[in-house]
Coordinates of C-alpha atoms and ligand atoms in Angstrom, one line a residue:
X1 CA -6.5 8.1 21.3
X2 CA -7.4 11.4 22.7
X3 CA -10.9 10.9 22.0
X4 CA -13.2 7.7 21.6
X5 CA -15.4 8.0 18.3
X6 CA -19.0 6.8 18.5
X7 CA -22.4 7.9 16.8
X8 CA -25.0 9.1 18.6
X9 CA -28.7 8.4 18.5
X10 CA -30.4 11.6 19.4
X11 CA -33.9 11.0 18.0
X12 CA -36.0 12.4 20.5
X13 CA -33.8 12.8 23.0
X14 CA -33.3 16.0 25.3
X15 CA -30.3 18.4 24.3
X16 CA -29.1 22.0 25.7
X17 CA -27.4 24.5 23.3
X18 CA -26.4 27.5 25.3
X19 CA -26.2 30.8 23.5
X20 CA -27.8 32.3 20.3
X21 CA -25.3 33.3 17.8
X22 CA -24.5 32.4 14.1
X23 CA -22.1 29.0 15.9
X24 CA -25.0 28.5 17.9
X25 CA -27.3 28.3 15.0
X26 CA -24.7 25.8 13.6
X27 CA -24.9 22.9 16.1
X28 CA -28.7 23.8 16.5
X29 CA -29.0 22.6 12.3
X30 CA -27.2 19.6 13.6
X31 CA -28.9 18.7 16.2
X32 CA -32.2 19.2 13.9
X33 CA -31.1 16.7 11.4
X34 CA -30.5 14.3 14.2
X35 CA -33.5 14.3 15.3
X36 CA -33.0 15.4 18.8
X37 CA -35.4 17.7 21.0
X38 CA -34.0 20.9 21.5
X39 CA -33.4 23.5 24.1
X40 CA -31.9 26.7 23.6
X41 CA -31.2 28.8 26.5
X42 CA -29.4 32.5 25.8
X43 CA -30.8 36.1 26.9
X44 CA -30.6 37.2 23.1
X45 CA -30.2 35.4 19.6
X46 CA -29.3 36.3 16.5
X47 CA -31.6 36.3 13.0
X48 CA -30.7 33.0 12.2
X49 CA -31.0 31.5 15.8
X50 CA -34.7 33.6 15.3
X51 CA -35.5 31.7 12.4
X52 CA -34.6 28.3 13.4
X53 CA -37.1 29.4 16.4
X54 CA -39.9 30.7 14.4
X55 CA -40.1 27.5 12.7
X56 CA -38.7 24.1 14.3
X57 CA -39.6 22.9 17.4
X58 CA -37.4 24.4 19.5
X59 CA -37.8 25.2 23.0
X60 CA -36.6 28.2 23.9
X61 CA -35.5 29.9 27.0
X62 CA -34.8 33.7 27.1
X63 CA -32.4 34.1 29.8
X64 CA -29.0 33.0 31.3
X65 CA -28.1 29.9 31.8
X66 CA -28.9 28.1 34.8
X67 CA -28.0 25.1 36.4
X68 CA -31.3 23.1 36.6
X69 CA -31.4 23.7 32.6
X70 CA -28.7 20.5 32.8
X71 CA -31.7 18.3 34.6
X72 CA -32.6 15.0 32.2
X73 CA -30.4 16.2 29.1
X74 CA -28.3 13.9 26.8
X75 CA -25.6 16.3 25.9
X76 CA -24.9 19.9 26.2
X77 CA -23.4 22.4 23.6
X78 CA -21.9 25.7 25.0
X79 CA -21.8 28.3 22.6
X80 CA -21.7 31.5 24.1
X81 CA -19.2 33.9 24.1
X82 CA -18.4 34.6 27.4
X83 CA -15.6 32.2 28.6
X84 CA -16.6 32.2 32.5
X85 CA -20.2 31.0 31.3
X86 CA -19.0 28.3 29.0
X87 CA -16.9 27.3 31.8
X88 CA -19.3 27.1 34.1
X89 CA -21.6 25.1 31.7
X90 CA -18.4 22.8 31.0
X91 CA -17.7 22.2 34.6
X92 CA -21.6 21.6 36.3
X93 CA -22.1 19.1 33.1
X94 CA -18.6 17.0 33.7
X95 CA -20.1 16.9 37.5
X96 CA -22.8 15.5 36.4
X97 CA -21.0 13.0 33.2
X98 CA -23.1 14.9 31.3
X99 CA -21.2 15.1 28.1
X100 CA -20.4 18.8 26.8
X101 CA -19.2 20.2 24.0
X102 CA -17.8 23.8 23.8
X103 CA -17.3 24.8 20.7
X104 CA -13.2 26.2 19.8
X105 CA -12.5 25.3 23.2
X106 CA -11.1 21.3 23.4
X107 CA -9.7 22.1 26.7
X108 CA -13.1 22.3 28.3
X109 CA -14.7 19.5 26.1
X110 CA -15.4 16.1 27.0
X111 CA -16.8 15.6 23.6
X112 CA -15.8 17.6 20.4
X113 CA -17.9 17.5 17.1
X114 CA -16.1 16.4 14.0
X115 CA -16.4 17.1 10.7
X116 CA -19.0 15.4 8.8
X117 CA -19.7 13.5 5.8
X118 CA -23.3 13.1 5.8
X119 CA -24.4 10.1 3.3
X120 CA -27.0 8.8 5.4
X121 CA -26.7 6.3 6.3
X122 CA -23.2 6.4 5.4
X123 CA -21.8 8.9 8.2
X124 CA -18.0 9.8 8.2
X125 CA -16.7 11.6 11.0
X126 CA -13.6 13.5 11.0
X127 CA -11.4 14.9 13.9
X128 CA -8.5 16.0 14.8
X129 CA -9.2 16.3 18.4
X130 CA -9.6 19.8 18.5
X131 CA -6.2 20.3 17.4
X132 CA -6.9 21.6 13.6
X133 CA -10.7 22.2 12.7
X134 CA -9.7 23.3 9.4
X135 CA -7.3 20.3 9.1
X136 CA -10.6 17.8 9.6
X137 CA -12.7 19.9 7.5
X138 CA -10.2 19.8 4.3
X139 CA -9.8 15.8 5.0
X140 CA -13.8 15.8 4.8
X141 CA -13.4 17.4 1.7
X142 CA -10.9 15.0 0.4
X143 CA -13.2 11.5 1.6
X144 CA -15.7 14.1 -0.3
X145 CA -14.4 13.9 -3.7
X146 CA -13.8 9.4 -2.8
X147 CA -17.4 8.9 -1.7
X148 CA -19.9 9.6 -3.9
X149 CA -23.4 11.1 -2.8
X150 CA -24.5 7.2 -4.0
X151 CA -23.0 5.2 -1.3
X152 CA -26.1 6.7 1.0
X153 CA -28.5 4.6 -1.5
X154 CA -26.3 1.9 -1.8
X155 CA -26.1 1.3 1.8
X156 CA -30.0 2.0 2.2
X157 CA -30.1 -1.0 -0.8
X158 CA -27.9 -3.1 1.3
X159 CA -29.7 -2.9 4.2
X160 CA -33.3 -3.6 2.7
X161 CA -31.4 -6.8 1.9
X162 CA -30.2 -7.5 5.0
X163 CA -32.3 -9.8 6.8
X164 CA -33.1 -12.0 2.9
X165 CA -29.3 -12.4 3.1
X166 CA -29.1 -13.0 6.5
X167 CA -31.6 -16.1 6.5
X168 CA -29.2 -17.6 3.4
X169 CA -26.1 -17.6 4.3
X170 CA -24.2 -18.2 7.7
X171 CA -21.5 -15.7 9.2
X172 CA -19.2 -16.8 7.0
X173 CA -20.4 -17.3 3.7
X174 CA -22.4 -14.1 4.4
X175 CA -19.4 -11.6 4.7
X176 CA -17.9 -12.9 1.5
X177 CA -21.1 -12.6 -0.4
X178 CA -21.6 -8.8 0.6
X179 CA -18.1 -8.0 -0.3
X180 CA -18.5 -9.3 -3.6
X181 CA -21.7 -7.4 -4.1
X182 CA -19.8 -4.5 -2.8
X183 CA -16.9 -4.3 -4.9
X184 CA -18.8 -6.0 -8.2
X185 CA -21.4 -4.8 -11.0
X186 CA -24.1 -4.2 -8.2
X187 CA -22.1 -1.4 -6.8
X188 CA -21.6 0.2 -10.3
X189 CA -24.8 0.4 -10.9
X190 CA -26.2 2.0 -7.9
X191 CA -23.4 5.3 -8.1
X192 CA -24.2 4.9 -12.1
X193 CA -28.1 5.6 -10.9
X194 CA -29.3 2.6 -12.1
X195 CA -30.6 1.6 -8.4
X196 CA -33.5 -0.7 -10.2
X197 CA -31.6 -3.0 -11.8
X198 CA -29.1 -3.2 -9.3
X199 CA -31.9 -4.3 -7.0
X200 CA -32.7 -7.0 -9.9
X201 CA -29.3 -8.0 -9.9
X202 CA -28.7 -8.1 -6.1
X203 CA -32.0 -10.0 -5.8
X204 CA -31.0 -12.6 -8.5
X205 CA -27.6 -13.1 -6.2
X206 CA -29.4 -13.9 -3.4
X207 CA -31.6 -16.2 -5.3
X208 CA -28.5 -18.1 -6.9
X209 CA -25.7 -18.1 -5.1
X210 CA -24.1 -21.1 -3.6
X211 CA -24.5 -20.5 0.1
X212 CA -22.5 -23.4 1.4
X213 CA -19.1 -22.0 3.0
X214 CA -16.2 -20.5 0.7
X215 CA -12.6 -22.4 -0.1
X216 CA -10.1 -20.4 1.6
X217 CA -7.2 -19.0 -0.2
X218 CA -3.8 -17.5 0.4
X219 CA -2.6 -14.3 -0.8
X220 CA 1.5 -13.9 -0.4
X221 CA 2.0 -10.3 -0.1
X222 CA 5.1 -8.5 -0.3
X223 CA 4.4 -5.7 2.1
X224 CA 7.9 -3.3 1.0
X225 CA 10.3 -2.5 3.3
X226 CA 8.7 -0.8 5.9
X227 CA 7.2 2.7 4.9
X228 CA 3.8 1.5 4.9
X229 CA 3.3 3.9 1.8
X230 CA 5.0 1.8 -0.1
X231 CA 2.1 -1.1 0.1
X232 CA 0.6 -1.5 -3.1
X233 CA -2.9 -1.0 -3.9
X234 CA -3.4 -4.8 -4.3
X235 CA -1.8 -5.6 -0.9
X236 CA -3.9 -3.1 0.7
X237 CA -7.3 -4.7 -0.9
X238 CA -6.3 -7.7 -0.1
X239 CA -5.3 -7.1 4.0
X240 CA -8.0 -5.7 4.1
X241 CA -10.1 -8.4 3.5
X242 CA -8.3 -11.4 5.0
X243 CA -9.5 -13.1 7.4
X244 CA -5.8 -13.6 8.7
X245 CA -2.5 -12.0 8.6
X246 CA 0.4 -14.5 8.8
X247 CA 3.1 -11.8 9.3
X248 CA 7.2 -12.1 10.1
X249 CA 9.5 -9.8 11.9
X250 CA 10.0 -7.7 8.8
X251 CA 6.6 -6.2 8.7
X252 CA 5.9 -2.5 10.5
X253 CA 3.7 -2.4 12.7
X254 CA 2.2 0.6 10.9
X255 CA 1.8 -1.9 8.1
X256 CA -0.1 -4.9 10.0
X257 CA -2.3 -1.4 11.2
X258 CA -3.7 -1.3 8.2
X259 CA -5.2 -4.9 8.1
X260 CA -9.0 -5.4 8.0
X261 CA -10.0 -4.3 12.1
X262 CA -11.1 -8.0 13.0
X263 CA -8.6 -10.1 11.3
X264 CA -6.8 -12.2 13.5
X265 CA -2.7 -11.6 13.1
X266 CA -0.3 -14.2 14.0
X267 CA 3.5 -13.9 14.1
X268 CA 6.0 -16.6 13.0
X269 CA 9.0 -15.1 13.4
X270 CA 12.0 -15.0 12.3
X271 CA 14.6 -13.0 13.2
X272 CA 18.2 -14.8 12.3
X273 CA 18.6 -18.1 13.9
X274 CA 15.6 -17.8 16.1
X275 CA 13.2 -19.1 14.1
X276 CA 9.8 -18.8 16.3
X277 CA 8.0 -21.0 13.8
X278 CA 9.9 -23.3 10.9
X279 CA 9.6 -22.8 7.1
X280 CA 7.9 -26.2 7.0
X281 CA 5.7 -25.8 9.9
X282 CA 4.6 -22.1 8.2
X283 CA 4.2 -23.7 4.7
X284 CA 1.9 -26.3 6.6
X285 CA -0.1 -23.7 8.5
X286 CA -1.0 -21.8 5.3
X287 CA -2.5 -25.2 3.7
X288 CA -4.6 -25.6 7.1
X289 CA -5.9 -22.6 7.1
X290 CA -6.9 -22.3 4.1
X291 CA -8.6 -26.0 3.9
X292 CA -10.5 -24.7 7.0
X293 CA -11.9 -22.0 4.8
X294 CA -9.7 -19.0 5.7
X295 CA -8.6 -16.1 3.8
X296 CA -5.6 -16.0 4.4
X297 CA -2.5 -13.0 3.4
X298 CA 0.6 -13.9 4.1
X299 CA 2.8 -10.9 5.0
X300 CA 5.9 -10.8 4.1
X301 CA 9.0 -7.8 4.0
X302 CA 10.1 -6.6 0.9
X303 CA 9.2 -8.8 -2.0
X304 CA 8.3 -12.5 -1.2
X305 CA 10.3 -13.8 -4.1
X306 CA 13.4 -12.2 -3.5
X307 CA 15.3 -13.6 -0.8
X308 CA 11.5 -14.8 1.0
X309 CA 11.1 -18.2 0.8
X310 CA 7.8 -17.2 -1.2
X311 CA 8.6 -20.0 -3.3
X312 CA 9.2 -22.8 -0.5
X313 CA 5.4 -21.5 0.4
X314 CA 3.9 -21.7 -2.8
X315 CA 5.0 -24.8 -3.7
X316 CA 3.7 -26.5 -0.7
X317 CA -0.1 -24.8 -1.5
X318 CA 0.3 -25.8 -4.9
X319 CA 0.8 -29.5 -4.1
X320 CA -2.1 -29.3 -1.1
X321 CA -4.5 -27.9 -4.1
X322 CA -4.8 -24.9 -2.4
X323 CA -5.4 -21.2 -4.3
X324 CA -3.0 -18.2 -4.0
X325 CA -2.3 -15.3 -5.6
X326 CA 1.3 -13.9 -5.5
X327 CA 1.5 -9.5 -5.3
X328 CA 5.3 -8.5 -6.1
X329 CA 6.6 -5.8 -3.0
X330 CA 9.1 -3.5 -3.6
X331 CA 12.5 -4.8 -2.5
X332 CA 14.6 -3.9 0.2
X333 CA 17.1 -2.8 -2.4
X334 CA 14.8 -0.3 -4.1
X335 CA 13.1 1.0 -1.1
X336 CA 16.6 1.1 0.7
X337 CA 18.5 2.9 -2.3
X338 CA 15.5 5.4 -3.3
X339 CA 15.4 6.7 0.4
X340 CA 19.2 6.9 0.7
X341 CA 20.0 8.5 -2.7
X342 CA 21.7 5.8 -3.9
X343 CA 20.9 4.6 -7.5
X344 CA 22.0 0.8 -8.0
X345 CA 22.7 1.7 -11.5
X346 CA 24.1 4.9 -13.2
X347 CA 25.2 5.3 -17.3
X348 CA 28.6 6.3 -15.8
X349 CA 28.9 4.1 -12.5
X350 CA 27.0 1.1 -12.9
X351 CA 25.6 -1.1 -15.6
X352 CA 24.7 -4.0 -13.5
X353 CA 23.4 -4.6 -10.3
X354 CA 23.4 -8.2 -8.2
X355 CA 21.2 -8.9 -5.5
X356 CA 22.8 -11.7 -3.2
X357 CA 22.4 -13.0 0.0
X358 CA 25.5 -12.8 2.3
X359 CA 23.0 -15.3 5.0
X360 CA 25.7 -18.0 6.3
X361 CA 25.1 -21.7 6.1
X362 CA 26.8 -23.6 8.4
X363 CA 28.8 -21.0 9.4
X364 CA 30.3 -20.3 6.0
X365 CA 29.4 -18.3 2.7
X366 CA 29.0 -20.2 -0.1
X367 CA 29.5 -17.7 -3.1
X368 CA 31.3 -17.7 -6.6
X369 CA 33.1 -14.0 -5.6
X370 CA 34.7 -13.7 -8.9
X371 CA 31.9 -12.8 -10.9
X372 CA 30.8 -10.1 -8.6
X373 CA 34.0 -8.1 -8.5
X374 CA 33.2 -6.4 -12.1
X375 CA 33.9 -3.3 -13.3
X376 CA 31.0 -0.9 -13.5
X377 CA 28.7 -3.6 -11.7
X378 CA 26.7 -2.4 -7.8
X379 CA 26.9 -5.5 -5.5
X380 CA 23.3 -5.8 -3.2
X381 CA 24.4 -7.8 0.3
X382 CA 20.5 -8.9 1.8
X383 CA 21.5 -10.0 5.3
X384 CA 25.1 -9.1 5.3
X385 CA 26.1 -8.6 8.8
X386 CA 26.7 -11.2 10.7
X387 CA 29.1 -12.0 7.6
X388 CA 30.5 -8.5 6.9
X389 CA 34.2 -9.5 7.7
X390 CA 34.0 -12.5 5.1
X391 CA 32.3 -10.4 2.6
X392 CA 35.1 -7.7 3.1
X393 CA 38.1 -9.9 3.0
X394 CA 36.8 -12.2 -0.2
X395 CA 35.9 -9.4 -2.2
X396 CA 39.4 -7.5 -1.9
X397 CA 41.0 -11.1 -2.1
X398 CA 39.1 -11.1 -5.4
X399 CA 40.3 -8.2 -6.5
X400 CA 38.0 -5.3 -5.4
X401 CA 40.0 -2.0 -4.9
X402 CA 39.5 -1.7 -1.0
X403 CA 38.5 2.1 -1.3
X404 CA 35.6 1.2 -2.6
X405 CA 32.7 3.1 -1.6
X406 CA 30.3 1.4 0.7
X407 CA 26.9 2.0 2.5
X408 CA 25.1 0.3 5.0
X409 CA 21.6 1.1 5.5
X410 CA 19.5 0.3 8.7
X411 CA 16.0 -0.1 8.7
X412 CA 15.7 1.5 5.2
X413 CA 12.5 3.8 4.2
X414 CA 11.7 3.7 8.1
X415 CA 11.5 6.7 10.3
X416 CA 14.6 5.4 12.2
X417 CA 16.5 4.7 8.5
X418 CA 20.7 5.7 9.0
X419 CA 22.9 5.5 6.2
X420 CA 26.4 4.7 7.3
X421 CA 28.6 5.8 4.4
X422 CA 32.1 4.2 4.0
X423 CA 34.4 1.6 2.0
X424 CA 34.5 -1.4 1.6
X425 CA 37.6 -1.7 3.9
X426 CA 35.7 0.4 6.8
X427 CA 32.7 -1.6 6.8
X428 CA 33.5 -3.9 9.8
X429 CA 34.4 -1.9 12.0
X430 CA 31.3 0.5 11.3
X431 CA 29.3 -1.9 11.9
X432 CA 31.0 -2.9 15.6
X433 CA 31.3 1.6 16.2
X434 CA 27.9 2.0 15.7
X435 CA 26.2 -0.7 16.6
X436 CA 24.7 -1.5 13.4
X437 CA 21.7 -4.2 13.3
X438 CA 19.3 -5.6 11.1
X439 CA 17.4 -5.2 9.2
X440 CA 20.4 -3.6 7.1
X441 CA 21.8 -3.6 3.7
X442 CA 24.7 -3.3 1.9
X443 CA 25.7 -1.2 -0.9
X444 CA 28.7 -1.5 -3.2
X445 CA 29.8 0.0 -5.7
X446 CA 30.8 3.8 -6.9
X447 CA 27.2 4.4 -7.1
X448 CA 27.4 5.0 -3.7
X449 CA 29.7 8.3 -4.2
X450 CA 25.9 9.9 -6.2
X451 CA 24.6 10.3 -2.3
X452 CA 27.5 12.8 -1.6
X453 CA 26.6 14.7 -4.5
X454 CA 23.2 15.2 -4.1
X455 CA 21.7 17.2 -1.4
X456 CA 19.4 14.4 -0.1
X457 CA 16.2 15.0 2.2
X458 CA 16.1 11.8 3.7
X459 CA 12.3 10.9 2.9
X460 CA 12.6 8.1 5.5
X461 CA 12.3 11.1 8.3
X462 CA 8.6 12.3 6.8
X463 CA 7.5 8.6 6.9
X464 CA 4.4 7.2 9.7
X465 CA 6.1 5.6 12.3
X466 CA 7.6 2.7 11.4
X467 CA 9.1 0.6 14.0
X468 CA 11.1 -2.3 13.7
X469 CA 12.4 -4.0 16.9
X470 CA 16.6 -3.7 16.5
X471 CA 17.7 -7.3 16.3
X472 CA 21.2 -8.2 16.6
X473 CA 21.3 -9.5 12.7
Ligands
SAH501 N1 12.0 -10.3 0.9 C1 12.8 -9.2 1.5 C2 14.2 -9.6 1.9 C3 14.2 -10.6 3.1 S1 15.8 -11.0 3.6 C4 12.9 -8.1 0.4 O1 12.6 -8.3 -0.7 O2 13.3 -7.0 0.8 C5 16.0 -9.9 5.0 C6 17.1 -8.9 4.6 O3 16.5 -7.9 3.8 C7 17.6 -8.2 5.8 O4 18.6 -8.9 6.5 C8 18.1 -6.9 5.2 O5 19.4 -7.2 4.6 C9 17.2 -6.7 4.1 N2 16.1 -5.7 4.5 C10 14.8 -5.9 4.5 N3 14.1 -4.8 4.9 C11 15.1 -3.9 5.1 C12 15.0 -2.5 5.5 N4 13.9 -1.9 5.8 N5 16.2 -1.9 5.6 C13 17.4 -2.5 5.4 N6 17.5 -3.7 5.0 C14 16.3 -4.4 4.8

């Protein structure tokens, strides 16, 4: 973070603008609808600068700029065009932590301005740190279109309700009852323009509602497979409003970014055979939670009902009496085969398609092999490698022509995703050559053969930074 973002109360207080030209005239409007008191210092000013003279209250100084004009002021804008004076400026106001601002020129800033959203007193602020001003101004215009001129009165509503709702409810109780006027029919009504009867409404809430603390809940959340654009709507809303995230190693941490600010996040594990917390220990710590009135999403990779235990958790919350809420994640198989270029089934290559875990138990693989060597059928291995050999051996044993093609895919839809292309024969030693670790799956099938045709971009390579720690299976 180049640059910390805060908001500024200027209402009244002292502020320098150097220079008189149309940018000049710019910050000066900005500084007016802040409220602040304004000095203007610059030898000659433009008709607009002129205007904003002739009727604010501005105080203007017709000269150069000179030190002392830095004496008791809040913040400084440099906006003259004369590099050696806006250098000066930036230099005598650092000296003095006074922070400055000149404008196109980050390098001498020790504040930049960002592009606004004004929705008072809904203010967004946009920046790019100087890097792109055009860049923050067409985001503005994007949150633009998302936040409609309303959200100023809702939030004026909201607060003329504050300190009513405040006597109510406690913390608690009070942060779930403004997200549900938030997101409900009081909301509507306010960016429909019909601000009265949401006040009617909102007031009859207050009135009514049950102010005792909420139940907690648990939402199980498959997150995807790592490219946290592959979240769902649903598992976004409902990150965002947990009060915890209950998260294992599968989860980004580009994903667990995107939780509500102040939820608390907690790890239980696991990566293979080090289990840092125990199915039944997790299963337990969901029903405690929620009995203590938590919120509670648990995180999982992928989808939580495909090789996730989701069902192990649920069951447990069920018999507790506890309420959840499942949201489906797309699967490492989909996410893994979309960004690779590998479709698990084709008309010509593939009718069917098995998901299966190759995860050992006790040291051995317990799978029927004969009804996965099929003709025309794509063979999904979920945690594969430590059992690669095995899988290899059993599936030529059953009958599986060893030239098979084959495709192992590490840390799928992720900015470090590597598709290691082969047969089912090579897939050991590819493996031990390059080093190959989890998370990784395992394609087979002629399917496979479709990546070599197409001329594939890799999406994984455009995707946010998406780190998973390697993990030796
Ligand atoms: N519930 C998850 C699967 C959990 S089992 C899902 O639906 O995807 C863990 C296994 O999933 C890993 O060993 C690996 O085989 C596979 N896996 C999960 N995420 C992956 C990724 N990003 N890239 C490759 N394989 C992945």
């Amino acid at each position: 973070m180049d640059f910390f973002p805060v908001f500024f109360s200027l209402k009244g207080r002292p502020c320098l603008v150097v220079g008189g030209g149309s940018v000049a005239a710019r910050k000066i409007s900005l500084l007016e609808k802040a409220g602040a008191e304004i000095t203007v210092v610059s030898p000659d000013v433009c008709d607009e600068v002129q205007r904003k003279l002739d009727h604010g209250e501005i105080h203007f100084e017709s000269r150069h700029f000179e030190e002392s004009d830095l004496d008791n002021v809040l913040l400084v804008i440099a906006a003259t065009n004369d590099r050696s004076v806006n250098e000066k400026i930036s230099r005598s106001a650092q000296a003095r932590n006074i922070p400055v601002n000149v404008v196109d020129n980050p390098d001498l800033c020790s504040f930049v301005v960002p592009s606004i959203l004004d929705r008072s007193p809904v203010m967004v602020a946009v920046s790019t740190g100087g890097a792109s001003p055009v860049l923050a101004r067409q985001l503005r215009s994007r949150l633009e279109a998302i936040i409609p001129a309303a959200y100023g009165r809702l939030a004026a509503m909201v607060e003329s309700f504050r300190e009513q709702v405040k006597q109510r409810f406690d913390n608690k109780a009070r942060r779930h009852f403004w997200e549900e006027v938030l997101s409900g029919p009081v909301a509507e009504m306010v960016l429909s323009g019909h601000d009265k009867e949401a006040r009617e409404r909102l007031q009859e809430m207050v009135d009514t509602a049950d102010s005792s603390a909420p139940l907690g809940e648990v939402y199980l959340v498959g997150a995807g497979p790592g490219d946290p654009d592959l979240l769902t709507f649903k598992a976004l809303r409902l990150m965002q409003q947990a009060d915890m995230i209950i998260y294992d190693r599968l989860v980004s941490h580009a994903i667990l970014n995107m939780a509500r600010r102040d939820a608390e996040l907690v790890y239980v594990g696991k990566a293979k055979d080090n289990h840092s917390l125990p199915q039944d220990q997790i299963n337990q710590l969901l029903v405690d939670l929620a009995k203590q009135g938590k919120r509670v999403c648990r995180l999982k990779g992928g989808d939580p009902f495909i090789f996730g235990r989701g069902g192990e958790e649920i069951d447990q919350l069920a018999q507790a009496g506890v309420n959840f809420q499942v949201v489906p994640g797309i699967t490492a198989a989909s996410g893994c085969a979309s960004y690779s270029g590998i479709p698990l089934t084709h008309r010509d290559y593939a009718q069917s398609v098995i998901f299966i875990t190759g995860h050992l138990k006790d040291g051995t693989l317990n799978i029927n092999w004969q009804p996965l060597v099929q003709e025309n059928q794509t063979i999904v291995f979920y945690m594969g490698l430590t059992a690669i050999n095995e899988i290899r051996t059993q599936l030529i044993k059953h009958g599986m022509d060893k030239d098979m093609p084959a495709a192992l895919i590490e840390q799928g839809t992720t900015r470090n995703q590597h598709v290691h292309r082969g047969t089912i024969s090579t897939l050991p030693d590819i493996v031990n050559e390059s080093d190959v670790r989890a998370p990784t799956l395992i394609i087979i099938g002629k399917v496979v053969e479709l990546r070599d045709k197409l001329d594939w971009y890799e999406p994984a390579k455009h995707t946010q930074n998406t780190e998973f720690s390697k993990h030796k299976n």
